[in-house]
Short mmCIF file of C-alpha atoms in Angstrom, two decimals:
data_model
loop_
_atom_site.label_atom_id
_atom_site.label_comp_id
_atom_site.label_asym_id
_atom_site.label_seq_id
_atom_site.Cartn_x
_atom_site.Cartn_y
_atom_site.Cartn_z
CA MET A 3 -24.96 -12.12 16.83
CA ALA A 4 -24.22 -14.38 14.23
CA ARG A 5 -22.74 -17.97 14.18
CA ILE A 6 -19.60 -18.07 12.11
CA ALA A 7 -17.50 -21.06 11.08
CA ILE A 8 -13.92 -20.49 10.14
CA LEU A 9 -12.65 -23.04 7.81
CA SER A 10 -8.99 -24.15 8.37
CA GLY A 11 -8.51 -27.91 8.51
CA LEU A 12 -4.74 -27.01 9.92
CA GLN A 13 -3.42 -27.16 13.49
CA LEU A 14 -4.36 -24.15 15.19
CA SER A 15 -0.59 -23.12 16.39
CA THR A 16 0.59 -23.08 12.73
CA ASN A 17 -2.29 -20.69 11.78
CA PRO A 18 -2.07 -17.44 13.54
CA ARG A 19 -4.08 -15.69 10.88
CA VAL A 20 -7.12 -17.94 11.92
CA VAL A 21 -6.41 -17.19 15.49
CA LYS A 22 -6.49 -13.44 15.40
CA GLU A 23 -9.73 -13.60 13.17
CA ALA A 24 -11.53 -15.78 15.72
CA ASP A 25 -10.41 -13.43 18.58
CA THR A 26 -11.67 -10.51 16.61
CA LEU A 27 -15.25 -11.69 15.56
CA SER A 28 -15.88 -13.33 19.01
CA ARG A 29 -14.89 -10.12 20.71
CA ALA A 30 -17.45 -8.51 18.41
CA GLY A 31 -20.17 -10.84 20.17
CA HIS A 32 -20.24 -13.49 17.51
CA ASP A 33 -20.57 -17.22 18.13
CA VAL A 34 -17.33 -18.46 16.41
CA GLU A 35 -15.89 -21.86 15.75
CA VAL A 36 -12.86 -22.70 14.18
CA LEU A 37 -12.60 -26.42 12.24
CA GLY A 38 -9.27 -27.53 12.63
CA ALA A 39 -6.95 -30.61 12.91
CA THR A 40 -4.32 -32.16 15.21
CA LEU A 41 -1.67 -33.33 12.61
CA GLU A 42 1.70 -32.90 14.68
CA ILE A 43 1.47 -34.42 18.15
CA ASP A 44 4.15 -32.17 19.38
CA LEU A 45 2.21 -28.99 18.67
CA ALA A 46 -0.83 -30.09 20.48
CA SER A 47 0.15 -28.65 23.92
CA ARG A 48 0.87 -25.20 21.73
CA ASP A 49 -2.72 -25.42 20.80
CA ARG A 50 -4.26 -25.78 24.15
CA GLN A 51 -2.32 -23.04 25.26
CA LEU A 52 -3.60 -20.81 22.63
CA LEU A 53 -6.89 -21.69 23.61
CA GLU A 54 -6.91 -20.73 26.98
CA GLY A 55 -9.31 -18.14 27.73
CA LYS A 56 -10.88 -17.90 24.41
CA ALA A 57 -14.21 -17.20 23.88
CA TRP A 58 -14.80 -18.98 20.61
CA THR A 59 -14.66 -22.98 20.07
CA TYR A 60 -12.06 -24.97 18.55
CA THR A 61 -13.18 -28.30 16.81
CA VAL A 62 -10.45 -30.82 16.15
CA LEU A 63 -11.99 -32.97 13.12
CA VAL A 64 -8.91 -35.02 12.56
CA ASP A 65 -6.88 -35.96 15.54
CA ALA A 66 -3.47 -37.60 15.63
CA GLU A 67 -3.36 -37.42 19.29
CA SER A 68 -6.57 -39.09 20.25
CA HIS A 69 -6.37 -42.77 21.15
CA ALA A 70 -10.06 -43.33 20.68
CA LEU A 71 -10.65 -46.29 18.06
CA ALA A 72 -13.09 -44.11 16.15
CA LYS A 73 -10.62 -41.08 15.98
CA ARG A 74 -7.72 -43.24 14.98
CA LEU A 75 -9.69 -45.08 11.91
CA SER A 76 -10.96 -41.59 10.86
CA LEU A 77 -7.02 -40.36 10.70
CA PHE A 78 -5.97 -43.29 8.91
CA LEU A 79 -8.79 -43.17 6.53
CA ALA A 80 -7.96 -39.28 5.96
CA ARG A 81 -4.22 -40.08 5.38
CA ALA A 82 -5.18 -43.03 3.01
CA ARG A 83 -7.44 -40.71 0.91
CA LYS A 84 -4.67 -37.93 0.72
CA ARG A 85 -2.09 -40.73 -0.41
CA LEU A 86 -4.79 -42.39 -2.98
CA GLY A 87 -5.74 -38.79 -4.16
CA SER A 88 -2.03 -37.85 -5.09
CA GLU A 89 -1.93 -41.33 -6.93
CA LEU A 90 -4.85 -40.73 -8.88
CA TYR A 91 -3.80 -37.43 -9.99
CA ALA A 92 -0.29 -38.44 -10.79
CA ARG A 93 -1.55 -41.43 -13.00
CA PHE A 94 -4.87 -40.55 -14.33
CA GLY A 95 -5.32 -36.73 -13.70
CA ILE A 96 -8.20 -37.48 -11.31
CA ILE A 97 -8.85 -34.55 -8.85
CA THR A 98 -9.86 -34.94 -5.38
CA VAL A 99 -9.86 -32.83 -2.41
CA GLY A 100 -7.59 -35.27 -0.60
CA GLN A 101 -4.75 -34.17 -2.30
CA LEU A 102 -4.69 -30.90 -0.71
CA GLY A 103 -5.09 -31.92 3.03
CA ILE A 104 -6.79 -34.58 5.34
CA ALA A 105 -9.63 -32.37 6.91
CA GLY A 106 -11.59 -31.31 3.74
CA PRO A 107 -14.42 -34.14 3.65
CA ALA A 108 -14.81 -33.79 7.57
CA MET A 109 -15.07 -30.21 7.53
CA LEU A 110 -17.95 -30.18 4.86
CA ARG A 111 -19.76 -32.92 6.80
CA HIS A 112 -19.48 -30.81 10.06
CA CYS A 113 -20.71 -27.67 8.17
CA LEU A 114 -23.62 -29.36 6.63
CA ALA A 115 -24.43 -30.86 10.19
CA ARG A 116 -24.07 -27.50 12.37
CA PRO A 117 -25.46 -24.85 9.79
CA ALA A 118 -23.54 -21.36 10.36
CA ASP A 119 -24.69 -17.93 9.21
CA LEU A 120 -21.27 -17.35 7.72
CA TYR A 121 -18.44 -19.66 6.71
CA VAL A 122 -14.99 -18.30 6.14
CA ALA A 123 -12.65 -20.48 4.00
CA HIS A 124 -8.86 -20.15 4.63
CA ASN A 125 -6.78 -22.53 2.46
CA PRO A 126 -7.01 -24.98 -0.52
CA GLN A 127 -9.05 -27.84 1.05
CA SER A 128 -11.51 -25.23 2.60
CA LEU A 129 -11.65 -23.61 -0.68
CA TRP A 130 -13.40 -27.02 -2.17
CA VAL A 131 -15.51 -26.90 0.85
CA GLY A 132 -16.41 -23.47 0.37
CA MET A 133 -17.40 -24.05 -3.08
CA GLU A 134 -19.61 -27.03 -1.99
CA LEU A 135 -21.26 -24.66 0.57
CA LEU A 136 -22.01 -22.12 -2.09
CA ARG A 137 -23.55 -24.77 -4.13
CA ARG A 138 -25.97 -25.27 -1.46
CA GLY A 139 -26.93 -21.65 -1.04
CA ARG A 140 -24.85 -20.83 2.15
CA ALA A 141 -23.10 -17.79 2.74
CA VAL A 142 -19.26 -18.24 2.28
CA ALA A 143 -16.44 -15.64 2.62
CA VAL A 144 -12.91 -16.38 1.73
CA ASP A 145 -9.53 -15.23 3.07
CA MET A 146 -6.79 -15.71 0.39
CA GLU A 147 -3.85 -15.99 2.72
CA ASP A 148 -1.71 -16.93 -0.45
CA TRP A 149 -2.76 -17.13 -4.01
CA HIS A 150 -2.86 -20.91 -3.80
CA SER A 151 -3.12 -21.84 -7.57
CA GLU A 152 0.09 -19.77 -8.28
CA ASP A 153 2.11 -20.87 -5.32
CA LEU A 154 4.95 -23.46 -4.78
CA LEU A 155 8.29 -24.04 -6.31
CA PRO A 156 8.04 -24.96 -10.09
CA GLU A 157 9.44 -28.70 -9.24
CA ASP A 158 6.60 -28.91 -6.30
CA ARG A 159 3.97 -27.87 -8.72
CA ARG A 160 4.03 -31.07 -10.67
CA GLY A 161 1.48 -33.60 -9.56
CA TYR A 162 -0.38 -30.80 -8.05
CA PRO A 163 -4.08 -29.84 -9.36
CA VAL A 164 -3.45 -26.17 -10.29
CA ASP A 165 -6.42 -25.97 -12.70
CA ALA A 166 -8.80 -27.39 -10.46
CA LEU A 167 -7.54 -25.10 -7.54
CA ARG A 168 -7.88 -22.18 -10.21
CA ARG A 169 -11.54 -23.16 -10.81
CA TRP A 170 -12.35 -23.43 -6.94
CA GLU A 171 -10.70 -20.01 -6.37
CA ARG A 172 -12.67 -18.27 -9.34
CA THR A 173 -16.08 -19.74 -7.99
CA VAL A 174 -15.36 -18.77 -4.43
CA LEU A 175 -14.06 -15.49 -5.13
CA ARG A 176 -17.02 -14.65 -7.30
CA GLY A 177 -19.65 -16.03 -5.12
CA ALA A 178 -18.02 -14.97 -1.99
CA ALA A 179 -20.01 -12.87 0.71
CA PHE A 180 -16.75 -11.04 0.93
CA SER A 181 -13.12 -11.83 0.30
CA THR A 182 -9.97 -10.67 2.10
CA THR A 183 -6.12 -11.03 1.39
CA THR A 184 -2.96 -10.08 2.66
CA SER A 185 -1.58 -6.93 0.36
CA LYS A 186 -3.14 -4.47 -2.12
CA ARG A 187 -0.80 -5.79 -5.01
CA LEU A 188 -2.50 -9.45 -4.54
CA ALA A 189 -6.06 -7.93 -4.16
CA GLU A 190 -5.31 -6.16 -7.35
CA ALA A 191 -4.03 -9.30 -9.22
CA LEU A 192 -6.94 -11.48 -8.09
CA ALA A 193 -9.57 -8.96 -9.06
CA GLU A 194 -7.92 -8.78 -12.51
CA SER A 195 -7.59 -12.56 -12.86
CA TYR A 196 -11.13 -13.73 -11.75
CA ASP A 197 -13.16 -10.63 -12.74
CA CYS A 198 -14.12 -10.39 -9.31
CA PRO A 199 -14.40 -7.57 -6.66
CA ALA A 200 -10.85 -6.78 -5.32
CA PRO A 201 -10.69 -8.53 -1.73
CA ALA A 202 -10.24 -6.13 1.21
CA VAL A 203 -6.59 -6.06 2.52
CA VAL A 204 -6.06 -7.48 6.04
CA TYR A 205 -2.37 -7.36 6.73
CA ASN A 206 -0.81 -10.62 8.09
CA SER A 207 0.28 -8.64 11.47
CA PHE A 208 -0.15 -8.79 15.11
CA SER A 209 -1.41 -6.59 17.89
CA LEU A 210 0.66 -3.84 19.43
CA ARG A 211 -0.14 -5.34 22.88
CA GLU A 212 2.07 -8.27 22.01
CA ARG A 213 5.04 -5.45 22.57
CA ASP A 214 4.04 -5.68 26.55
CA ALA A 215 5.37 -9.02 26.51
CA ILE A 216 8.94 -8.13 25.43
CA ASP A 217 11.04 -9.57 28.26
CA GLY A 218 14.23 -7.44 27.47
CA GLU A 219 16.33 -10.64 27.78
CA THR A 220 19.41 -11.80 25.59
CA ARG A 221 19.18 -15.51 24.85
CA ASP A 222 19.96 -15.48 21.32
CA ARG A 223 22.96 -13.14 20.62
CA ILE A 224 26.56 -14.08 21.77
CA ASP A 225 28.67 -10.86 21.13
CA ARG A 226 26.75 -7.74 21.96
CA GLY A 227 29.81 -5.77 20.32
CA ILE A 228 28.68 -6.38 16.94
CA PRO A 229 25.26 -6.20 14.88
CA SER A 230 22.87 -9.05 14.99
CA LEU A 231 20.52 -10.28 12.15
CA CYS A 232 17.55 -12.64 12.58
CA TRP A 233 15.17 -14.91 10.54
CA PHE A 234 12.62 -17.03 11.52
CA SER A 235 10.15 -19.39 9.87
CA GLN A 236 8.36 -22.75 10.94
CA VAL A 237 10.97 -24.54 8.56
CA VAL A 238 14.84 -23.40 7.86
CA GLY A 239 15.02 -24.56 4.17
CA ARG A 240 15.14 -23.82 0.42
CA GLY A 241 13.20 -21.44 -1.34
CA ARG A 242 13.54 -18.71 1.63
CA GLY A 243 16.45 -16.58 0.42
CA LEU A 244 18.54 -17.82 2.89
CA GLU A 245 21.11 -19.11 0.31
CA THR A 246 21.33 -15.34 -1.05
CA LEU A 247 22.30 -14.31 2.68
CA LEU A 248 25.09 -16.74 2.93
CA ASP A 249 26.40 -16.14 -0.68
CA ALA A 250 26.34 -12.27 0.43
CA LEU A 251 28.91 -12.68 3.15
CA PRO A 252 32.12 -12.42 1.28
CA ASP A 253 31.19 -8.94 0.16
CA VAL A 254 29.87 -7.69 3.45
CA ARG A 255 32.23 -5.35 5.28
CA ILE A 256 30.72 -5.35 8.84
CA PRO A 257 31.15 -8.45 10.81
CA PHE A 258 27.68 -9.33 12.35
CA GLU A 259 25.68 -12.36 13.95
CA ILE A 260 23.12 -14.48 12.16
CA HIS A 261 20.42 -16.21 13.95
CA LEU A 262 18.17 -18.45 12.03
CA ARG A 263 15.07 -19.89 13.97
CA GLY A 264 12.92 -22.84 13.13
CA LYS A 265 12.90 -26.69 12.20
CA CYS A 266 16.24 -27.35 10.41
CA GLY A 267 17.50 -30.81 8.96
CA ALA A 268 21.23 -31.50 9.57
CA ALA A 269 21.75 -31.69 5.75
CA TYR A 270 20.24 -28.54 5.03
CA ARG A 271 22.03 -26.76 8.08
CA GLU A 272 25.50 -28.32 6.84
CA SER A 273 24.73 -27.04 3.08
CA LEU A 274 24.08 -23.36 4.31
CA LEU A 275 27.47 -23.46 6.59
CA ALA A 276 29.30 -24.77 3.44
CA ARG A 277 28.37 -21.65 1.70
CA ALA A 278 29.69 -19.22 4.17
CA PRO A 279 33.32 -17.98 4.36
CA ALA A 280 35.13 -19.83 7.30
CA ASP A 281 35.59 -16.80 9.29
CA TRP A 282 31.64 -16.44 9.53
CA ARG A 283 30.55 -19.78 10.45
CA THR A 284 31.18 -19.16 14.25
CA ARG A 285 28.71 -16.48 14.03
CA ILE A 286 25.99 -18.39 12.46
CA HIS A 287 23.55 -19.73 15.07
CA PHE A 288 20.40 -22.03 14.68
CA HIS A 289 17.51 -21.69 17.09
CA ASP A 290 14.41 -24.01 17.86
CA GLN A 291 10.95 -22.71 17.41
CA VAL A 292 9.41 -20.89 20.24
CA PRO A 293 5.56 -20.46 21.18
CA HIS A 294 4.56 -17.24 19.34
CA GLU A 295 3.86 -15.25 22.61
CA GLU A 296 7.86 -15.40 23.00
CA LEU A 297 8.69 -14.93 19.46
CA ILE A 298 8.55 -10.88 19.79
CA SER A 299 11.22 -11.20 22.39
CA ARG A 300 13.55 -12.90 20.65
CA LEU A 301 13.38 -10.77 17.56
CA ALA A 302 13.66 -7.56 19.66
CA GLU A 303 17.10 -8.56 20.83
CA HIS A 304 18.47 -8.21 17.27
CA ASP A 305 18.98 -5.19 15.19
CA VAL A 306 18.03 -6.48 11.67
CA GLY A 307 15.44 -8.80 10.25
CA PHE A 308 15.92 -10.56 7.14
CA ALA A 309 13.07 -10.96 4.68
CA GLY A 310 14.67 -12.73 1.56
CA GLU A 311 11.75 -13.98 -0.26
CA LEU A 312 12.28 -15.21 -3.65
CA PRO A 313 9.53 -14.48 -6.29
CA PHE A 314 9.59 -17.93 -7.82
CA CYS A 315 5.69 -17.72 -8.11
CA ARG A 316 3.10 -14.97 -8.31
CA SER A 317 1.78 -15.73 -4.98
CA ARG A 318 5.50 -15.20 -3.35
CA ASP A 319 5.91 -12.10 -5.20
CA LEU A 320 2.57 -10.39 -4.24
CA THR A 321 1.78 -11.75 -0.83
CA ILE A 322 2.95 -9.92 2.45
CA THR A 323 4.43 -12.72 4.84
CA ASN A 324 3.87 -12.20 8.72
CA LYS A 325 7.49 -12.42 9.05
CA ILE A 326 8.46 -8.84 7.76
CA LEU A 327 5.38 -7.29 9.64
CA GLN A 328 6.80 -8.94 12.69
CA TYR A 329 10.01 -7.38 12.38
CA LEU A 330 8.48 -4.15 12.43
CA LEU A 331 6.34 -4.83 15.47
CA ALA A 332 9.71 -6.03 17.33
CA GLY A 333 11.24 -2.53 16.50
CA VAL A 334 13.91 -4.04 14.38
CA ALA A 335 15.00 -2.62 10.85
CA VAL A 336 14.47 -4.83 7.75
CA VAL A 337 16.56 -5.90 4.95
CA ALA A 338 13.91 -7.31 2.26
CA SER A 339 13.98 -8.64 -1.11
CA ASP A 340 12.13 -6.61 -3.53
CA THR A 341 8.91 -8.46 -4.09
CA ALA A 342 5.81 -6.54 -4.99
CA GLY A 343 4.35 -7.28 -1.55
CA GLN A 344 7.49 -6.13 0.10
CA ARG A 345 7.81 -3.15 -1.92
CA GLU A 346 4.35 -2.18 -0.58
CA VAL A 347 5.68 -2.54 2.78
CA ALA A 348 8.64 -0.62 2.12
CA ASP A 349 6.96 2.41 0.71
CA MET A 350 4.85 2.44 3.74
CA ALA A 351 7.62 2.09 6.25
CA ASP A 352 9.46 5.30 5.34
CA GLY A 353 13.05 4.24 5.67
CA GLY A 354 12.44 1.29 8.29
CA VAL A 355 12.74 -1.41 5.36
CA VAL A 356 15.95 -1.52 3.06
CA THR A 357 15.27 -3.57 -0.07
CA PHE A 358 17.47 -5.31 -2.42
CA ALA A 359 16.83 -7.24 -5.65
CA ALA A 360 15.66 -10.51 -4.73
CA GLY A 361 18.06 -13.41 -5.24
CA GLN A 362 21.05 -11.10 -5.75
CA PRO A 363 23.72 -11.57 -3.08
CA ARG A 364 25.87 -8.52 -4.32
CA GLY A 365 22.56 -6.31 -4.04
CA LEU A 366 22.11 -7.70 -0.41
CA ALA A 367 25.76 -7.04 0.73
CA ASP A 368 25.30 -3.58 -0.36
CA ALA A 369 22.14 -3.28 1.55
CA LEU A 370 23.73 -4.66 4.66
CA ASN A 371 26.90 -2.63 4.09
CA LEU A 372 24.59 0.48 3.95
CA LEU A 373 22.77 -0.20 7.19
CA LEU A 374 25.15 -1.83 9.28
CA GLY A 375 28.08 0.69 8.38
CA GLU A 376 26.49 3.69 10.05
CA PRO A 377 25.05 2.93 13.93
CA GLU A 378 22.87 6.00 13.37
CA ARG A 379 21.28 4.87 10.19
CA LEU A 380 20.43 1.72 11.70
CA ARG A 381 19.02 3.20 15.01
CA THR A 382 17.02 5.74 12.62
CA ALA A 383 15.62 2.65 10.72
CA ARG A 384 14.56 0.81 13.92
CA ASP A 385 12.61 3.72 14.84
CA LYS A 386 10.95 4.07 11.91
CA ALA A 387 10.26 0.08 11.66
CA LEU A 388 8.19 0.35 14.86
CA LEU A 389 6.42 3.57 13.84
CA ALA A 390 5.25 1.72 10.71
CA ALA A 391 3.75 -0.96 12.81
CA GLU A 392 2.08 1.43 14.89
CA ARG A 393 0.54 3.45 11.78
CA TYR A 394 0.00 0.85 9.27
CA PHE A 395 0.78 -2.80 10.04
CA CYS A 396 -0.58 -3.80 13.43
CA TRP A 397 -3.85 -6.04 13.80
CA GLU A 398 -5.47 -3.02 15.60
CA ARG A 399 -5.46 -1.44 12.01
CA SER A 400 -6.86 -4.65 10.30
CA VAL A 401 -9.94 -5.16 12.74
CA PRO A 402 -12.01 -2.31 11.56
CA VAL A 403 -11.63 -3.62 8.10
CA LEU A 404 -12.44 -7.25 8.91
CA LEU A 405 -15.49 -6.16 11.03
CA GLU A 406 -16.85 -3.97 8.28
CA GLN A 407 -16.72 -6.77 5.70
CA VAL A 408 -18.39 -9.17 8.17
CA ALA A 409 -21.29 -6.82 9.05
CA ARG A 410 -22.08 -6.29 5.26
CA ALA A 411 -21.92 -9.69 4.44
CA LEU A 412 -24.64 -10.48 7.33
CA LYS A 413 -26.47 -7.80 6.77
CA ARG A 414 -27.07 -8.76 2.99
CA SER A 415 -27.70 -12.40 4.09
CA GLU A 416 -30.41 -11.17 6.58
CA ASP A 417 -31.89 -8.79 3.92
CA SER A 418 -32.01 -11.60 1.27
CA ARG A 419 -33.69 -14.11 3.95
CA THR A 420 -36.34 -11.52 4.68
CA ARG A 421 -37.15 -10.82 1.00
CA HIS A 422 -37.63 -14.68 0.62
CA ALA A 423 -39.95 -14.74 3.60
CA ILE A 424 -41.92 -11.76 2.08
CA GLN A 425 -42.07 -13.67 -1.20
CA VAL A 426 -43.16 -16.94 0.33
CA SER A 427 -45.97 -15.14 2.42
CA ALA A 428 -47.28 -13.35 -0.70
#
């Protein structure tokens, strides 16, 4: 079978889509290597846990955990290049890949030293690597997890090389052996914007087998007599619709618990609590992150999952995050803002997802009153959420799509090499 290199350059435990892809391709018999980095030392143990029993290789190109002098020097230089790149762009408009991550140059060097039959790029810095590999005639695919040049809050886009990213996206999407993305809406928009084939849709879902690990325990909820709503992300912060949730509470008639999971700074936590009416604050709870294998258990103990994404950019509007799909897999009803991506899920979930106008507290309050005000409606919504996961939004449904794309790309590459060999011999 083929040798496939997956280009990440990020921490393994923060990039579950890469893990699922590597698992799928290695089970199909391919020799798979994931190129990543250790950026946060406190996550390194989770990376190692994720790697237990894997049939693929994980190569750490930049290692904040290593005490080896060469590795420490490499990390220092990579971080220095990133700072310098940001400064050069801010002052003179000079674009370097170092602005987008610290592992790009190391990834390219590794790929040139260890050729593969196919490279799969996953994020802005690996887009640059993919572009450089295309220039050298290598077979490159791309997974557009987000629309990178159309991402970020408006204030965060200043000082970010958007135009360069757009060129890289166009180049790689047009030259790709295949491309995938996270929603039909995003696939259509990319095809229209870049005049490229529409990427195949591989949803940000997880395996149905994860439900076997649900422990049935209650670790988050305090009062089982009232409904419970959950939300999770790596970081509890702005731009995720949480302000909308807190601002909706004065118009919600049914008391319920709110459980927010992720890293949260003290100042932001206090700002959120300050938005809530006084009688709600004791029902708002913050939780630390848990390993991915435990997350579904913690979600399943609640009644409703909140996905309040704000369409502040085209990427956020069109993509489907793993959050809403994890709620479905956990069997909890979903209250979701009406971004284009989440409407795609709601249309297919047949009542498992209730939508509201993004950023509108009153609309969110109405949706919560509707869902929580009738216990039978809530039970039905939970059943339909799980059914939608089983029918459409589980990784088992995406595996054939991914494997077909890879098989076609490898066959085209092999046919091309055969034709070249014939021409040379003639």
